[in-house]
Amino acid sequence: MDKKKPKKVFVQGAIPPEKIAQSVANHQSKTDIGAHSIFLGQIRADEMEGKTVTAIDYSAYEEMAEKVFHEIREVAFAKFDITCAHIYHSLGKVKVGEICLFVFTSSAHRKIAIEATNFFVEEIKAKVPVFGKEIFEDETHQWKVNK
Amino acid sequence: MKLTIKYFGLVAEAANKFEEVMELNGELTARELKERCLNGLSIRDKDSVQIAVNQNLDDKITLKDGDEVALLPPFAGG
């Protein structure tokens, strides 16, 4: 199997915790793996001017985003000795406390997997054209900007 | 030349549209098109808006017929 082939990253709505458990289970047959590293982005109930975020509505320039995700994968596989890497990002509305980003890398040893996951997360936040509308409890909104 | 222009996030909201086809005459860089499209829109920080031409971030490129141009507000993934 070509470990670098483009994969669909976007999922509609929140990423269910069961998907994370299933992903771990799916790798139990790959016995050259000694370490998994997982990053989960969760929607935070930020407070601004007395209002609290209840959800983020994600949109994206999907064609470009899929291309950039693929480029990040290519660089990551060249840079780190990882066995595999999986990325899932939400589109549409994700409520506070729910998961919107799931990065999962596997390697023979922990350091490589941890570094690779960090690399993916930082690259995704900086380079992928995803936009987030933070929705407050009174249905007003503001646009999120990554720091 | 005919260009497809895509609007996203707060830019789409300010422009009240997601996409349009624009017919233009003469030479134009991506930066000039961005300024033209954002002119008059209620966007606080126009410098934070990036422009992609055929899915590549580049505001210096000269546009040509059939290009797909996207106006991208700050990224907020993850």
PDB file of N, CA and C in Angstrom, chain A residues 41 43 58-64 67-68 71 89 100-101 124-133 141 143-146, chain B residues 6-14 18 48 50-57 68-78:
ATOM      1  N   GLY A  41      -7.829  18.196  18.798  1.00  0.00           N
ATOM      2  CA  GLY A  41      -8.252  19.582  19.015  1.00  0.00           C
ATOM      3  C   GLY A  41      -9.694  19.575  19.482  1.00  0.00           C
ATOM      4  N   ILE A  43     -13.080  21.964  20.919  1.00  0.00           N
ATOM      5  CA  ILE A  43     -13.653  23.325  20.902  1.00  0.00           C
ATOM      6  C   ILE A  43     -13.749  23.850  22.332  1.00  0.00           C
ATOM      7  N   TYR A  58     -17.096  25.473  10.942  1.00  0.00           N
ATOM      8  CA  TYR A  58     -15.919  25.449  10.072  1.00  0.00           C
ATOM      9  C   TYR A  58     -16.310  25.419   8.597  1.00  0.00           C
ATOM     10  N   SER A  59     -15.560  26.202   7.807  1.00  0.00           N
ATOM     11  CA  SER A  59     -15.673  26.108   6.355  1.00  0.00           C
ATOM     12  C   SER A  59     -14.248  26.060   5.805  1.00  0.00           C
ATOM     13  N   ALA A  60     -14.113  25.732   4.542  1.00  0.00           N
ATOM     14  CA  ALA A  60     -12.760  25.612   3.981  1.00  0.00           C
ATOM     15  C   ALA A  60     -12.804  25.802   2.477  1.00  0.00           C
ATOM     16  N   TYR A  61     -11.666  26.196   1.939  1.00  0.00           N
ATOM     17  CA  TYR A  61     -11.444  26.149   0.489  1.00  0.00           C
ATOM     18  C   TYR A  61     -10.975  24.714   0.260  1.00  0.00           C
ATOM     19  N   GLU A  62     -11.969  23.829   0.064  1.00  0.00           N
ATOM     20  CA  GLU A  62     -11.696  22.387   0.192  1.00  0.00           C
ATOM     21  C   GLU A  62     -10.652  21.854  -0.791  1.00  0.00           C
ATOM     22  N   GLU A  63     -10.749  22.307  -2.053  1.00  0.00           N
ATOM     23  CA  GLU A  63      -9.810  21.768  -3.056  1.00  0.00           C
ATOM     24  C   GLU A  63      -8.368  22.137  -2.688  1.00  0.00           C
ATOM     25  N   MET A  64      -8.178  23.404  -2.274  1.00  0.00           N
ATOM     26  CA  MET A  64      -6.822  23.834  -1.897  1.00  0.00           C
ATOM     27  C   MET A  64      -6.395  23.162  -0.594  1.00  0.00           C
ATOM     28  N   LYS A  67      -5.183  19.703  -1.110  1.00  0.00           N
ATOM     29  CA  LYS A  67      -3.856  19.765  -1.744  1.00  0.00           C
ATOM     30  C   LYS A  67      -2.780  20.079  -0.694  1.00  0.00           C
ATOM     31  N   VAL A  68      -3.063  21.046   0.187  1.00  0.00           N
ATOM     32  CA  VAL A  68      -2.082  21.430   1.212  1.00  0.00           C
ATOM     33  C   VAL A  68      -1.895  20.287   2.219  1.00  0.00           C
ATOM     34  N   GLU A  71       0.456  17.970   0.652  1.00  0.00           N
ATOM     35  CA  GLU A  71       1.833  18.472   0.650  1.00  0.00           C
ATOM     36  C   GLU A  71       2.473  18.327   2.041  1.00  0.00           C
ATOM     37  N   HIS A  89     -10.236  16.472   9.916  1.00  0.00           N
ATOM     38  CA  HIS A  89     -10.634  17.816  10.359  1.00  0.00           C
ATOM     39  C   HIS A  89     -12.126  17.994  10.089  1.00  0.00           C
ATOM     40  N   CYS A 100     -12.515  18.553  16.898  1.00  0.00           N
ATOM     41  CA  CYS A 100     -12.544  19.111  15.534  1.00  0.00           C
ATOM     42  C   CYS A 100     -11.305  18.744  14.720  1.00  0.00           C
ATOM     43  N   LEU A 101     -10.242  18.298  15.385  1.00  0.00           N
ATOM     44  CA  LEU A 101      -9.021  17.895  14.673  1.00  0.00           C
ATOM     45  C   LEU A 101      -8.440  16.648  15.338  1.00  0.00           C
ATOM     46  N   ILE A 124      -0.693  22.404   9.845  1.00  0.00           N
ATOM     47  CA  ILE A 124      -2.124  22.501   9.539  1.00  0.00           C
ATOM     48  C   ILE A 124      -2.646  23.873   9.961  1.00  0.00           C
ATOM     49  N   LYS A 125      -2.295  24.283  11.174  1.00  0.00           N
ATOM     50  CA  LYS A 125      -2.801  25.565  11.675  1.00  0.00           C
ATOM     51  C   LYS A 125      -2.288  26.744  10.840  1.00  0.00           C
ATOM     52  N   ALA A 126      -1.060  26.633  10.347  1.00  0.00           N
ATOM     53  CA  ALA A 126      -0.465  27.755   9.615  1.00  0.00           C
ATOM     54  C   ALA A 126      -0.836  27.787   8.136  1.00  0.00           C
ATOM     55  N   LYS A 127      -1.026  26.623   7.521  1.00  0.00           N
ATOM     56  CA  LYS A 127      -1.058  26.594   6.047  1.00  0.00           C
ATOM     57  C   LYS A 127      -2.368  26.169   5.396  1.00  0.00           C
ATOM     58  N   VAL A 128      -3.277  25.568   6.161  1.00  0.00           N
ATOM     59  CA  VAL A 128      -4.473  25.011   5.510  1.00  0.00           C
ATOM     60  C   VAL A 128      -5.613  26.039   5.545  1.00  0.00           C
ATOM     61  N   PRO A 129      -6.212  26.321   4.382  1.00  0.00           N
ATOM     62  CA  PRO A 129      -7.271  27.335   4.336  1.00  0.00           C
ATOM     63  C   PRO A 129      -8.604  26.834   4.913  1.00  0.00           C
ATOM     64  N   VAL A 130      -8.632  26.851   6.237  1.00  0.00           N
ATOM     65  CA  VAL A 130      -9.843  26.494   6.992  1.00  0.00           C
ATOM     66  C   VAL A 130     -10.246  27.740   7.775  1.00  0.00           C
ATOM     67  N   PHE A 131     -11.538  27.990   7.834  1.00  0.00           N
ATOM     68  CA  PHE A 131     -12.041  29.200   8.500  1.00  0.00           C
ATOM     69  C   PHE A 131     -13.051  28.799   9.562  1.00  0.00           C
ATOM     70  N   GLY A 132     -13.029  29.536  10.683  1.00  0.00           N
ATOM     71  CA  GLY A 132     -13.891  29.140  11.798  1.00  0.00           C
ATOM     72  C   GLY A 132     -14.740  30.299  12.286  1.00  0.00           C
ATOM     73  N   LYS A 133     -16.045  30.096  12.271  1.00  0.00           N
ATOM     74  CA  LYS A 133     -16.969  31.117  12.791  1.00  0.00           C
ATOM     75  C   LYS A 133     -17.332  30.717  14.215  1.00  0.00           C
ATOM     76  N   HIS A 141     -21.788  36.142  16.262  1.00  0.00           N
ATOM     77  CA  HIS A 141     -20.567  35.388  15.972  1.00  0.00           C
ATOM     78  C   HIS A 141     -19.380  36.306  15.745  1.00  0.00           C
ATOM     79  N   TRP A 143     -15.155  35.847  13.847  1.00  0.00           N
ATOM     80  CA  TRP A 143     -14.314  34.920  13.076  1.00  0.00           C
ATOM     81  C   TRP A 143     -13.032  34.611  13.840  1.00  0.00           C
ATOM     82  N   LYS A 144     -12.753  33.336  13.974  1.00  0.00           N
ATOM     83  CA  LYS A 144     -11.573  32.873  14.715  1.00  0.00           C
ATOM     84  C   LYS A 144     -10.297  33.122  13.886  1.00  0.00           C
ATOM     85  N   VAL A 145      -9.213  33.453  14.591  1.00  0.00           N
ATOM     86  CA  VAL A 145      -7.907  33.588  13.957  1.00  0.00           C
ATOM     87  C   VAL A 145      -6.912  32.748  14.750  1.00  0.00           C
ATOM     88  N   ASN A 146      -6.140  31.910  14.062  1.00  0.00           N
ATOM     89  CA  ASN A 146      -5.140  31.093  14.772  1.00  0.00           C
ATOM     90  C   ASN A 146      -4.001  31.959  15.279  1.00  0.00           C
TER      91      ASN A 146
ATOM     92  N   LYS B   6     -13.493  33.286  -5.791  1.00  0.00           N
ATOM     93  CA  LYS B   6     -14.160  32.617  -4.660  1.00  0.00           C
ATOM     94  C   LYS B   6     -13.899  33.408  -3.386  1.00  0.00           C
ATOM     95  N   TYR B   7     -14.928  33.524  -2.575  1.00  0.00           N
ATOM     96  CA  TYR B   7     -14.844  34.263  -1.318  1.00  0.00           C
ATOM     97  C   TYR B   7     -15.066  33.294  -0.158  1.00  0.00           C
ATOM     98  N   PHE B   8     -14.295  33.482   0.912  1.00  0.00           N
ATOM     99  CA  PHE B   8     -14.420  32.571   2.056  1.00  0.00           C
ATOM    100  C   PHE B   8     -14.525  33.338   3.372  1.00  0.00           C
ATOM    101  N   GLY B   9     -15.128  32.685   4.340  1.00  0.00           N
ATOM    102  CA  GLY B   9     -15.176  33.188   5.709  1.00  0.00           C
ATOM    103  C   GLY B   9     -15.674  34.612   5.799  1.00  0.00           C
ATOM    104  N   LEU B  10     -14.930  35.444   6.536  1.00  0.00           N
ATOM    105  CA  LEU B  10     -15.384  36.819   6.765  1.00  0.00           C
ATOM    106  C   LEU B  10     -15.403  37.641   5.476  1.00  0.00           C
ATOM    107  N   VAL B  11     -14.612  37.242   4.476  1.00  0.00           N
ATOM    108  CA  VAL B  11     -14.633  37.962   3.196  1.00  0.00           C
ATOM    109  C   VAL B  11     -15.956  37.676   2.465  1.00  0.00           C
ATOM    110  N   ALA B  12     -16.374  36.414   2.488  1.00  0.00           N
ATOM    111  CA  ALA B  12     -17.663  36.037   1.875  1.00  0.00           C
ATOM    112  C   ALA B  12     -18.813  36.753   2.574  1.00  0.00           C
ATOM    113  N   GLU B  13     -18.683  36.842   3.899  1.00  0.00           N
ATOM    114  CA  GLU B  13     -19.727  37.511   4.676  1.00  0.00           C
ATOM    115  C   GLU B  13     -19.811  38.995   4.305  1.00  0.00           C
ATOM    116  N   ALA B  14     -18.634  39.646   4.223  1.00  0.00           N
ATOM    117  CA  ALA B  14     -18.609  41.081   3.909  1.00  0.00           C
ATOM    118  C   ALA B  14     -19.073  41.338   2.472  1.00  0.00           C
ATOM    119  N   PHE B  18     -20.345  34.018  -2.350  1.00  0.00           N
ATOM    120  CA  PHE B  18     -19.300  32.994  -2.244  1.00  0.00           C
ATOM    121  C   PHE B  18     -18.473  32.888  -3.527  1.00  0.00           C
ATOM    122  N   SER B  48      -4.648  41.224   6.172  1.00  0.00           N
ATOM    123  CA  SER B  48      -4.645  39.834   6.643  1.00  0.00           C
ATOM    124  C   SER B  48      -5.296  38.888   5.628  1.00  0.00           C
ATOM    125  N   GLN B  50      -5.405  36.911   2.320  1.00  0.00           N
ATOM    126  CA  GLN B  50      -4.449  36.397   1.324  1.00  0.00           C
ATOM    127  C   GLN B  50      -5.191  36.029   0.046  1.00  0.00           C
ATOM    128  N   ILE B  51      -4.432  36.017  -1.053  1.00  0.00           N
ATOM    129  CA  ILE B  51      -5.045  35.650  -2.332  1.00  0.00           C
ATOM    130  C   ILE B  51      -4.350  34.413  -2.899  1.00  0.00           C
ATOM    131  N   ALA B  52      -5.161  33.463  -3.327  1.00  0.00           N
ATOM    132  CA  ALA B  52      -4.636  32.257  -3.966  1.00  0.00           C
ATOM    133  C   ALA B  52      -5.056  32.267  -5.428  1.00  0.00           C
ATOM    134  N   VAL B  53      -4.109  31.943  -6.305  1.00  0.00           N
ATOM    135  CA  VAL B  53      -4.417  31.829  -7.730  1.00  0.00           C
ATOM    136  C   VAL B  53      -4.212  30.367  -8.105  1.00  0.00           C
ATOM    137  N   ASN B  54      -5.278  29.749  -8.574  1.00  0.00           N
ATOM    138  CA  ASN B  54      -5.252  28.313  -8.880  1.00  0.00           C
ATOM    139  C   ASN B  54      -4.676  27.510  -7.706  1.00  0.00           C
ATOM    140  N   GLN B  55      -5.131  27.876  -6.516  1.00  0.00           N
ATOM    141  CA  GLN B  55      -4.826  27.176  -5.257  1.00  0.00           C
ATOM    142  C   GLN B  55      -3.404  27.377  -4.754  1.00  0.00           C
ATOM    143  N   ASN B  56      -2.700  28.376  -5.285  1.00  0.00           N
ATOM    144  CA  ASN B  56      -1.370  28.703  -4.763  1.00  0.00           C
ATOM    145  C   ASN B  56      -1.370  30.140  -4.248  1.00  0.00           C
ATOM    146  N   LEU B  57      -0.843  30.334  -3.042  1.00  0.00           N
ATOM    147  CA  LEU B  57      -0.778  31.683  -2.488  1.00  0.00           C
ATOM    148  C   LEU B  57       0.283  32.467  -3.245  1.00  0.00           C
ATOM    149  N   GLU B  68      -8.609  30.628 -11.426  1.00  0.00           N
ATOM    150  CA  GLU B  68      -9.496  30.585 -10.264  1.00  0.00           C
ATOM    151  C   GLU B  68      -8.779  31.308  -9.125  1.00  0.00           C
ATOM    152  N   VAL B  69      -9.405  32.350  -8.662  1.00  0.00           N
ATOM    153  CA  VAL B  69      -8.797  33.197  -7.636  1.00  0.00           C
ATOM    154  C   VAL B  69      -9.629  33.064  -6.362  1.00  0.00           C
ATOM    155  N   ALA B  70      -8.939  32.986  -5.214  1.00  0.00           N
ATOM    156  CA  ALA B  70      -9.678  32.856  -3.951  1.00  0.00           C
ATOM    157  C   ALA B  70      -9.183  33.891  -2.958  1.00  0.00           C
ATOM    158  N   LEU B  71     -10.111  34.550  -2.292  1.00  0.00           N
ATOM    159  CA  LEU B  71      -9.776  35.527  -1.260  1.00  0.00           C
ATOM    160  C   LEU B  71      -9.942  34.862   0.095  1.00  0.00           C
ATOM    161  N   LEU B  72      -8.806  34.726   0.809  1.00  0.00           N
ATOM    162  CA  LEU B  72      -8.771  33.883   2.005  1.00  0.00           C
ATOM    163  C   LEU B  72      -8.474  34.713   3.254  1.00  0.00           C
ATOM    164  N   PRO B  73      -9.408  34.778   4.176  1.00  0.00           N
ATOM    165  CA  PRO B  73      -9.145  35.454   5.454  1.00  0.00           C
ATOM    166  C   PRO B  73      -8.192  34.597   6.297  1.00  0.00           C
ATOM    167  N   PRO B  74      -7.761  35.098   7.473  1.00  0.00           N
ATOM    168  CA  PRO B  74      -6.830  34.324   8.290  1.00  0.00           C
ATOM    169  C   PRO B  74      -7.320  32.890   8.553  1.00  0.00           C
ATOM    170  N   PHE B  75      -6.360  31.957   8.527  1.00  0.00           N
ATOM    171  CA  PHE B  75      -6.704  30.542   8.700  1.00  0.00           C
ATOM    172  C   PHE B  75      -7.019  30.255  10.173  1.00  0.00           C
ATOM    173  N   ALA B  76      -7.912  29.309  10.382  1.00  0.00           N
ATOM    174  CA  ALA B  76      -8.361  29.026  11.753  1.00  0.00           C
ATOM    175  C   ALA B  76      -8.603  27.536  11.969  1.00  0.00           C
ATOM    176  N   GLY B  77      -7.813  26.721  11.277  1.00  0.00           N
ATOM    177  CA  GLY B  77      -7.999  25.278  11.419  1.00  0.00           C
ATOM    178  C   GLY B  77      -7.509  24.761  12.760  1.00  0.00           C
ATOM    179  N   GLY B  78      -7.988  23.610  13.134  1.00  0.00           N
ATOM    180  CA  GLY B  78      -7.526  22.942  14.354  1.00  0.00           C
ATOM    181  C   GLY B  78      -8.283  23.356  15.588  1.00  0.00           C
TER     182      GLY B  78
END
